[in-house]
Amino acid sequence: MTTRAESAAAPAPTGPRPVTMAAALNRALRDALAEDPDVLVMGEDVGTLGGVFRITDGLAAEFGEDRCSDTPLAEAGILGTAVGMAMYGLRPVVEMQFDAFAYPAFEQLVSHVAKMRNRTSGALNLPLTIRIPYGGGIGGVEHHSDSSEIYWMATPGLHVVAPATVADSYGLLRRAIASDDPVVFLEPKRMYWSKDTFDPDAPSAVEPFGRAVVRRPGTSLTLITYGTGLPVCLEAAEAARGEGWDVEVVDLRTLVPFDDGTVCASVRRTGRAIVVHEASGFAGPGAEIAARITERCFHHLHAPVLRVTGFDTPYPPPMREHHHLPDTERILDAMARLQWEAEYRESGDGIVPGRPAGRRDGGGGRG
């Protein structure tokens, strides 16, 4: 029988093993702090507590409170202080705790963080990473469950990153911290405790920002997503097999810069596309993505680009958030609304609607 002392003295496991996204992010911060003395972590409760989601757990004890420090509850002050640190050559990593908590710092982000390099004609880099846990699905209320990525996407001068896997969480955060440009790093908070096989001691190399990846190949249509949308898109793609559709899933990984090449190559192969995200539909990320696809792939499209998104409302109470979040049924509904050749048949009066190929119910069961 192993005693508690023997267990505590046992070496940490090595090699590939199930690792949570939270642990991968924690390891990325730990490795960055260990390798570069200019890296520091700051935010509300990131020190002794280890963060609300425990992403910074143990960092203050290991590296000291000067390098992993708690701040006052003042997001504009936190980010403004980090701007000054970055201007003097440090590499601060700021945690905003919850998505909507970043709004008080909006002016700092838009007016200073995003514009410093341009304002100084390239004389000043701003190596600053802003970590923002985003999205719903945790039973939170408004100010704790927003998907505000479009604000950062629409602000020139920012990289916007949204990992969806354990490996990408580690690799993209390391790349963000090493970047000489400011990065808004969106962490899908409801996926913090999702697990995947990962070797923290020998992580795979992560490609530069702006490289999407095909997570599931297919021929019938393309689902385009990022962050919190990836698991539900993979689930919907699997369910769509029963409907006769072979669905490709593209994980964007970074929203800015945007990988037009991978996205458009996929859509040109399949001829149909649906964009999936939690943010509101009106003027949301999907609107920009749909426009880019239409501009670049118009003659390859067999149907309009559709979107499955959160509703154009403030975030709902916890008991109703499942209606707000995109799910498999809503994605399958969108697939059924695409224009399929087998939905039409010849008649004396021309082309009239018919029964979709592969559909069990002729499409009438979905909106």
Coordinates of C-alpha atoms in Angstrom, one line a residue:
M1 CA 0.0 0.0 0.0
T2 CA 1.4 3.4 -1.0
T3 CA 1.6 6.0 1.8
R4 CA 0.6 9.6 1.3
A5 CA 4.3 10.6 1.7
E6 CA 5.4 8.0 -0.9
S7 CA 2.7 9.2 -3.3
A8 CA 3.7 12.9 -2.9
A9 CA 7.4 11.9 -3.6
A10 CA 6.5 9.9 -6.7
P11 CA 7.7 11.4 -9.9
A12 CA 5.2 13.1 -12.2
P13 CA 3.9 10.9 -15.0
T14 CA 5.6 11.3 -18.4
G15 CA 4.7 10.6 -21.9
P16 CA 1.3 10.9 -23.7
R17 CA -1.6 10.7 -21.3
P18 CA -5.1 12.2 -20.8
V19 CA -4.7 15.9 -20.0
T20 CA -7.4 18.5 -19.5
M21 CA -7.4 21.8 -21.4
A22 CA -7.0 23.6 -18.0
A23 CA -3.9 21.6 -17.3
A24 CA -2.4 22.3 -20.7
L25 CA -3.0 26.0 -20.3
N26 CA -1.4 25.9 -16.9
R27 CA 1.6 24.0 -18.3
A28 CA 1.9 26.6 -21.1
L29 CA 2.1 29.4 -18.6
R30 CA 4.5 27.5 -16.4
D31 CA 6.8 26.7 -19.3
A32 CA 6.7 30.3 -20.5
L33 CA 7.5 31.7 -17.1
A34 CA 10.4 29.2 -16.6
E35 CA 12.0 29.9 -20.0
D36 CA 11.7 33.7 -20.1
P37 CA 12.2 36.0 -17.1
D38 CA 10.4 38.8 -18.9
V39 CA 7.1 36.8 -18.8
L40 CA 4.7 37.6 -16.0
V41 CA 1.1 36.7 -15.2
M42 CA -1.4 39.2 -13.6
G43 CA -5.1 39.4 -13.0
E44 CA -7.8 39.1 -10.4
D45 CA -7.3 36.1 -8.1
V46 CA -4.6 34.5 -10.3
G47 CA -2.1 34.4 -7.4
T48 CA -2.9 32.5 -4.2
L49 CA -6.2 31.2 -5.5
G50 CA -4.9 30.1 -8.8
G51 CA -7.6 31.8 -10.8
V52 CA -11.4 31.2 -10.8
F53 CA -10.9 28.2 -13.1
R54 CA -7.5 27.3 -11.5
I55 CA -5.6 27.9 -14.8
T56 CA -2.8 29.7 -12.8
D57 CA -2.8 27.1 -10.0
G58 CA 0.6 26.8 -8.3
L59 CA 2.3 29.5 -10.4
A60 CA 2.6 32.1 -7.6
A61 CA 4.1 29.5 -5.3
E62 CA 6.6 28.4 -7.9
F63 CA 7.6 31.7 -9.4
G64 CA 6.8 34.2 -6.6
E65 CA 4.1 36.8 -6.4
D66 CA 6.2 39.3 -8.4
R67 CA 5.7 37.2 -11.5
C68 CA 2.2 35.8 -10.8
S69 CA 0.4 38.6 -9.1
D70 CA -3.1 39.4 -7.9
T71 CA -4.5 42.8 -9.0
P72 CA -7.3 45.1 -7.9
L73 CA -10.8 44.5 -9.4
A74 CA -10.2 47.2 -12.1
E75 CA -9.8 45.8 -15.6
A76 CA -8.9 49.1 -17.2
G77 CA -6.2 49.5 -14.6
I78 CA -4.9 46.0 -15.1
L79 CA -4.6 46.3 -18.9
G80 CA -3.3 49.9 -18.7
T81 CA -0.6 48.7 -16.4
A82 CA 0.2 45.8 -18.7
V83 CA 0.6 48.2 -21.6
G84 CA 3.2 50.1 -19.7
M85 CA 5.0 46.9 -18.8
A86 CA 5.0 45.7 -22.4
M87 CA 6.3 49.1 -23.7
Y88 CA 9.3 48.6 -21.4
G89 CA 10.1 45.1 -22.7
L90 CA 8.2 42.8 -20.4
R91 CA 5.8 40.1 -21.7
P92 CA 2.7 40.4 -19.5
V93 CA -0.1 37.8 -19.7
V94 CA -3.3 39.3 -18.4
E95 CA -6.3 37.2 -17.3
M96 CA -9.7 38.9 -17.6
Q97 CA -11.4 36.2 -15.5
F98 CA -14.7 36.3 -17.5
D99 CA -15.5 37.4 -21.0
A100 CA -17.6 40.4 -20.2
F101 CA -15.3 41.6 -17.5
A102 CA -13.1 42.7 -20.4
Y103 CA -15.5 45.5 -21.3
P104 CA -14.3 48.0 -18.7
A105 CA -10.9 47.6 -20.4
F106 CA -12.3 48.1 -23.9
E107 CA -10.9 51.6 -24.3
Q108 CA -7.4 50.4 -23.3
L109 CA -7.6 47.5 -25.8
V110 CA -8.9 49.5 -28.7
S111 CA -7.1 52.8 -28.2
H112 CA -3.7 51.7 -27.0
V113 CA -3.1 48.0 -27.2
A114 CA -4.2 47.6 -30.8
K115 CA -2.7 50.9 -32.0
M116 CA 0.7 51.2 -30.3
R117 CA 2.8 49.7 -33.1
N118 CA 1.1 51.8 -35.7
R119 CA 1.2 54.9 -33.6
T120 CA 5.0 54.6 -33.1
S121 CA 5.7 53.7 -36.8
G122 CA 6.9 50.3 -35.6
A123 CA 9.3 51.6 -33.0
L124 CA 7.3 49.9 -30.1
N125 CA 6.2 46.3 -30.0
L126 CA 3.5 45.4 -27.6
P127 CA 4.1 41.7 -26.6
L128 CA 1.0 41.4 -24.5
T129 CA -1.4 38.4 -24.2
I130 CA -5.0 39.0 -22.9
R131 CA -6.5 35.7 -21.8
I132 CA -10.3 35.8 -21.9
P133 CA -12.4 32.7 -20.8
Y134 CA -15.4 33.0 -23.1
G135 CA -18.7 31.4 -24.0
G136 CA -21.6 29.7 -22.2
G137 CA -22.5 26.3 -21.1
I138 CA -21.4 26.6 -17.5
G139 CA -24.7 27.9 -16.0
G140 CA -23.4 31.4 -15.6
V141 CA -25.4 34.6 -16.1
E142 CA -24.8 37.6 -18.3
H143 CA -21.3 39.1 -17.8
H144 CA -20.1 35.5 -17.3
S145 CA -21.0 33.8 -20.6
D146 CA -20.5 36.3 -23.4
S147 CA -19.1 35.4 -26.8
S148 CA -17.5 38.8 -27.6
E149 CA -15.0 37.7 -30.2
I150 CA -16.4 40.0 -32.9
Y151 CA -15.3 43.1 -31.0
W152 CA -11.7 42.0 -31.0
M153 CA -11.9 40.7 -34.6
A154 CA -13.1 44.2 -35.8
T155 CA -10.2 45.9 -34.1
P156 CA -7.2 46.2 -36.4
G157 CA -3.9 45.5 -34.7
L158 CA -4.9 42.5 -32.6
H159 CA -4.4 38.8 -33.2
V160 CA -7.5 36.8 -32.1
V161 CA -7.0 33.2 -31.1
A162 CA -9.6 30.6 -30.2
P163 CA -8.3 27.1 -29.5
A164 CA -10.6 24.1 -29.4
T165 CA -8.2 21.2 -28.4
V166 CA -5.9 20.4 -25.6
A167 CA -2.8 20.4 -27.8
D168 CA -3.7 23.7 -29.5
S169 CA -4.4 25.3 -26.1
Y170 CA -0.9 24.6 -25.1
G171 CA 0.8 25.4 -28.4
L172 CA -1.2 28.5 -29.3
L173 CA -0.8 30.0 -25.8
R174 CA 3.0 29.5 -26.0
R175 CA 3.0 31.2 -29.4
A176 CA 0.8 34.1 -28.2
I177 CA 3.2 34.8 -25.3
A178 CA 6.2 34.7 -27.6
S179 CA 4.5 37.0 -30.1
D180 CA 5.7 40.6 -30.3
D181 CA 2.2 41.7 -31.2
P182 CA -0.8 41.8 -28.8
V183 CA -3.0 38.7 -28.8
V184 CA -6.5 38.2 -27.5
F185 CA -6.6 34.6 -26.4
L186 CA -10.1 33.2 -26.1
E187 CA -10.4 30.2 -23.9
P188 CA -13.6 28.1 -24.2
K189 CA -14.4 27.9 -20.5
R190 CA -16.9 25.0 -20.7
M191 CA -14.1 22.9 -22.3
Y192 CA -11.6 23.5 -19.5
W193 CA -12.1 20.0 -18.2
S194 CA -12.3 18.2 -21.5
K195 CA -9.5 15.7 -21.9
D196 CA -7.4 14.5 -24.7
T197 CA -4.1 12.5 -25.1
F198 CA -1.2 15.0 -24.8
D199 CA 2.4 14.9 -23.8
P200 CA 3.3 18.1 -22.0
D201 CA 7.0 17.2 -22.1
A202 CA 7.1 16.8 -25.8
P203 CA 4.3 18.9 -27.4
S204 CA 3.8 18.9 -31.1
A205 CA 5.0 22.0 -32.9
V206 CA 2.1 24.5 -33.6
E207 CA 2.0 26.2 -36.9
P208 CA 2.0 30.0 -37.1
F209 CA -1.2 32.0 -36.4
G210 CA -3.6 32.0 -39.4
R211 CA -3.5 28.2 -40.1
A212 CA -6.9 26.4 -39.8
V213 CA -7.1 22.6 -39.8
V214 CA -9.5 20.1 -41.2
R215 CA -10.6 18.1 -38.2
R216 CA -12.9 15.7 -40.2
P217 CA -12.7 15.3 -44.0
G218 CA -15.9 15.1 -46.0
T219 CA -17.4 15.7 -49.4
S220 CA -21.0 16.9 -48.9
L221 CA -20.6 20.2 -47.1
T222 CA -18.2 22.1 -44.8
L223 CA -18.9 23.1 -41.2
I224 CA -16.6 26.0 -40.2
T225 CA -16.2 26.7 -36.5
Y226 CA -13.7 27.4 -33.7
G227 CA -13.4 27.0 -29.9
T228 CA -16.6 25.9 -28.3
G229 CA -18.2 25.1 -31.7
L230 CA -15.8 22.2 -32.5
P231 CA -17.3 19.4 -30.3
V232 CA -20.9 20.1 -31.4
C233 CA -19.8 20.3 -35.1
L234 CA -18.0 17.0 -34.9
E235 CA -21.1 15.5 -33.2
A236 CA -23.4 16.9 -35.8
A237 CA -21.1 15.6 -38.6
E238 CA -21.3 12.1 -37.1
A239 CA -25.1 12.4 -36.8
A240 CA -25.3 13.6 -40.4
R241 CA -24.0 10.3 -41.7
G242 CA -27.5 8.9 -41.0
E243 CA -29.0 11.6 -43.2
G244 CA -26.7 10.7 -46.1
W245 CA -24.3 13.6 -45.7
D246 CA -20.5 13.3 -45.6
V247 CA -19.5 16.4 -43.6
E248 CA -16.1 18.1 -43.4
V249 CA -15.3 20.1 -40.3
V250 CA -12.8 22.9 -40.3
D251 CA -11.4 24.3 -37.1
L252 CA -10.2 27.9 -37.6
R253 CA -8.0 28.1 -34.5
T254 CA -7.3 31.7 -35.1
L255 CA -9.9 34.3 -36.2
V256 CA -7.3 37.0 -36.9
P257 CA -5.3 36.3 -39.0
F258 CA -7.9 34.3 -41.0
D259 CA -7.0 31.3 -43.1
D260 CA -8.9 31.9 -46.3
G261 CA -6.8 29.2 -48.1
T262 CA -7.9 26.3 -46.0
V263 CA -11.5 27.4 -45.6
C264 CA -11.9 28.2 -49.3
A265 CA -10.2 25.0 -50.5
S266 CA -12.7 23.0 -48.4
V267 CA -15.7 24.9 -49.6
R268 CA -14.6 24.6 -53.2
R269 CA -14.4 20.8 -52.7
T270 CA -17.8 20.4 -51.0
G271 CA -19.8 23.3 -52.6
R272 CA -21.7 24.1 -49.4
A273 CA -20.9 25.7 -46.1
I274 CA -22.3 26.4 -42.7
V275 CA -20.6 28.6 -40.1
V276 CA -21.2 27.7 -36.4
H277 CA -20.5 29.8 -33.3
E278 CA -22.1 30.9 -30.0
A279 CA -21.8 34.6 -30.7
S280 CA -24.9 36.5 -32.0
G281 CA -25.7 36.0 -35.7
F282 CA -26.3 39.7 -36.7
A283 CA -22.9 41.2 -37.6
G284 CA -21.2 38.3 -35.8
P285 CA -18.1 36.4 -36.9
G286 CA -20.2 34.2 -39.2
A287 CA -21.2 37.2 -41.2
E288 CA -17.6 38.1 -42.0
I289 CA -16.8 34.4 -42.7
A290 CA -19.8 34.0 -45.0
A291 CA -18.9 37.1 -46.9
R292 CA -15.3 36.0 -47.4
I293 CA -16.5 32.6 -48.7
T294 CA -19.0 34.2 -51.1
E295 CA -16.4 36.6 -52.5
R296 CA -13.9 33.8 -53.1
C297 CA -16.0 30.8 -53.8
F298 CA -19.1 32.1 -55.5
H299 CA -18.9 30.0 -58.6
H300 CA -18.2 26.8 -56.5
L301 CA -21.2 27.2 -54.2
H302 CA -24.3 25.1 -54.8
A303 CA -26.3 26.9 -52.0
P304 CA -26.0 30.1 -49.9
V305 CA -23.6 30.0 -46.9
L306 CA -25.7 29.5 -43.8
R307 CA -25.0 30.3 -40.2
V308 CA -26.0 28.5 -36.9
T309 CA -25.3 31.0 -34.1
G310 CA -26.4 32.2 -30.7
F311 CA -29.5 34.4 -30.8
D312 CA -29.5 38.2 -31.1
T313 CA -30.3 38.7 -27.4
P314 CA -28.5 39.2 -24.2
Y315 CA -27.3 35.9 -22.8
P316 CA -30.2 34.1 -21.2
P317 CA -30.5 32.7 -17.6
P318 CA -28.9 29.4 -16.9
M319 CA -32.0 27.3 -17.2
R320 CA -32.6 28.6 -20.8
E321 CA -29.0 28.7 -22.1
H322 CA -29.4 25.3 -23.9
H323 CA -31.9 27.0 -26.2
H324 CA -29.4 29.7 -27.0
L325 CA -26.3 27.6 -27.8
P326 CA -26.0 25.9 -31.2
D327 CA -26.5 22.1 -30.9
T328 CA -26.7 19.1 -33.2
E329 CA -30.3 19.5 -34.1
R330 CA -29.9 23.1 -35.1
I331 CA -26.9 22.2 -37.3
L332 CA -28.8 19.4 -38.9
D333 CA -31.7 21.8 -39.5
A334 CA -29.3 24.1 -41.4
M335 CA -28.0 21.2 -43.4
A336 CA -31.5 20.3 -44.5
R337 CA -32.1 23.9 -45.6
L338 CA -29.2 23.7 -48.1
Q339 CA -30.1 23.3 -51.7
W340 CA -29.7 19.6 -52.6
E341 CA -30.2 18.3 -56.1
A342 CA -32.3 15.5 -55.0
E343 CA -34.8 17.9 -53.3
Y344 CA -36.1 18.7 -56.8
R345 CA -37.8 16.7 -59.4
E346 CA -39.0 17.4 -63.0
S347 CA -42.7 18.1 -63.6
G348 CA -44.7 19.4 -66.4
D349 CA -44.5 22.9 -64.9
G350 CA -40.7 22.7 -64.4
I351 CA -38.7 22.0 -61.2
V352 CA -40.7 21.5 -58.0
P353 CA -39.6 20.5 -54.5
G354 CA -39.0 16.8 -53.9
R355 CA -37.7 14.5 -51.2
P356 CA -34.0 15.1 -50.1
A357 CA -31.6 12.3 -50.6
G358 CA -30.8 10.5 -47.4
R359 CA -33.5 12.2 -45.4
R360 CA -35.7 9.9 -43.3
D361 CA -38.6 12.3 -43.2
G362 CA -38.3 14.3 -46.4
G363 CA -37.0 17.3 -44.5
G364 CA -40.3 18.2 -42.9
G365 CA -39.2 17.3 -39.4
R366 CA -36.6 20.1 -39.3
G367 CA -37.1 23.8 -39.5

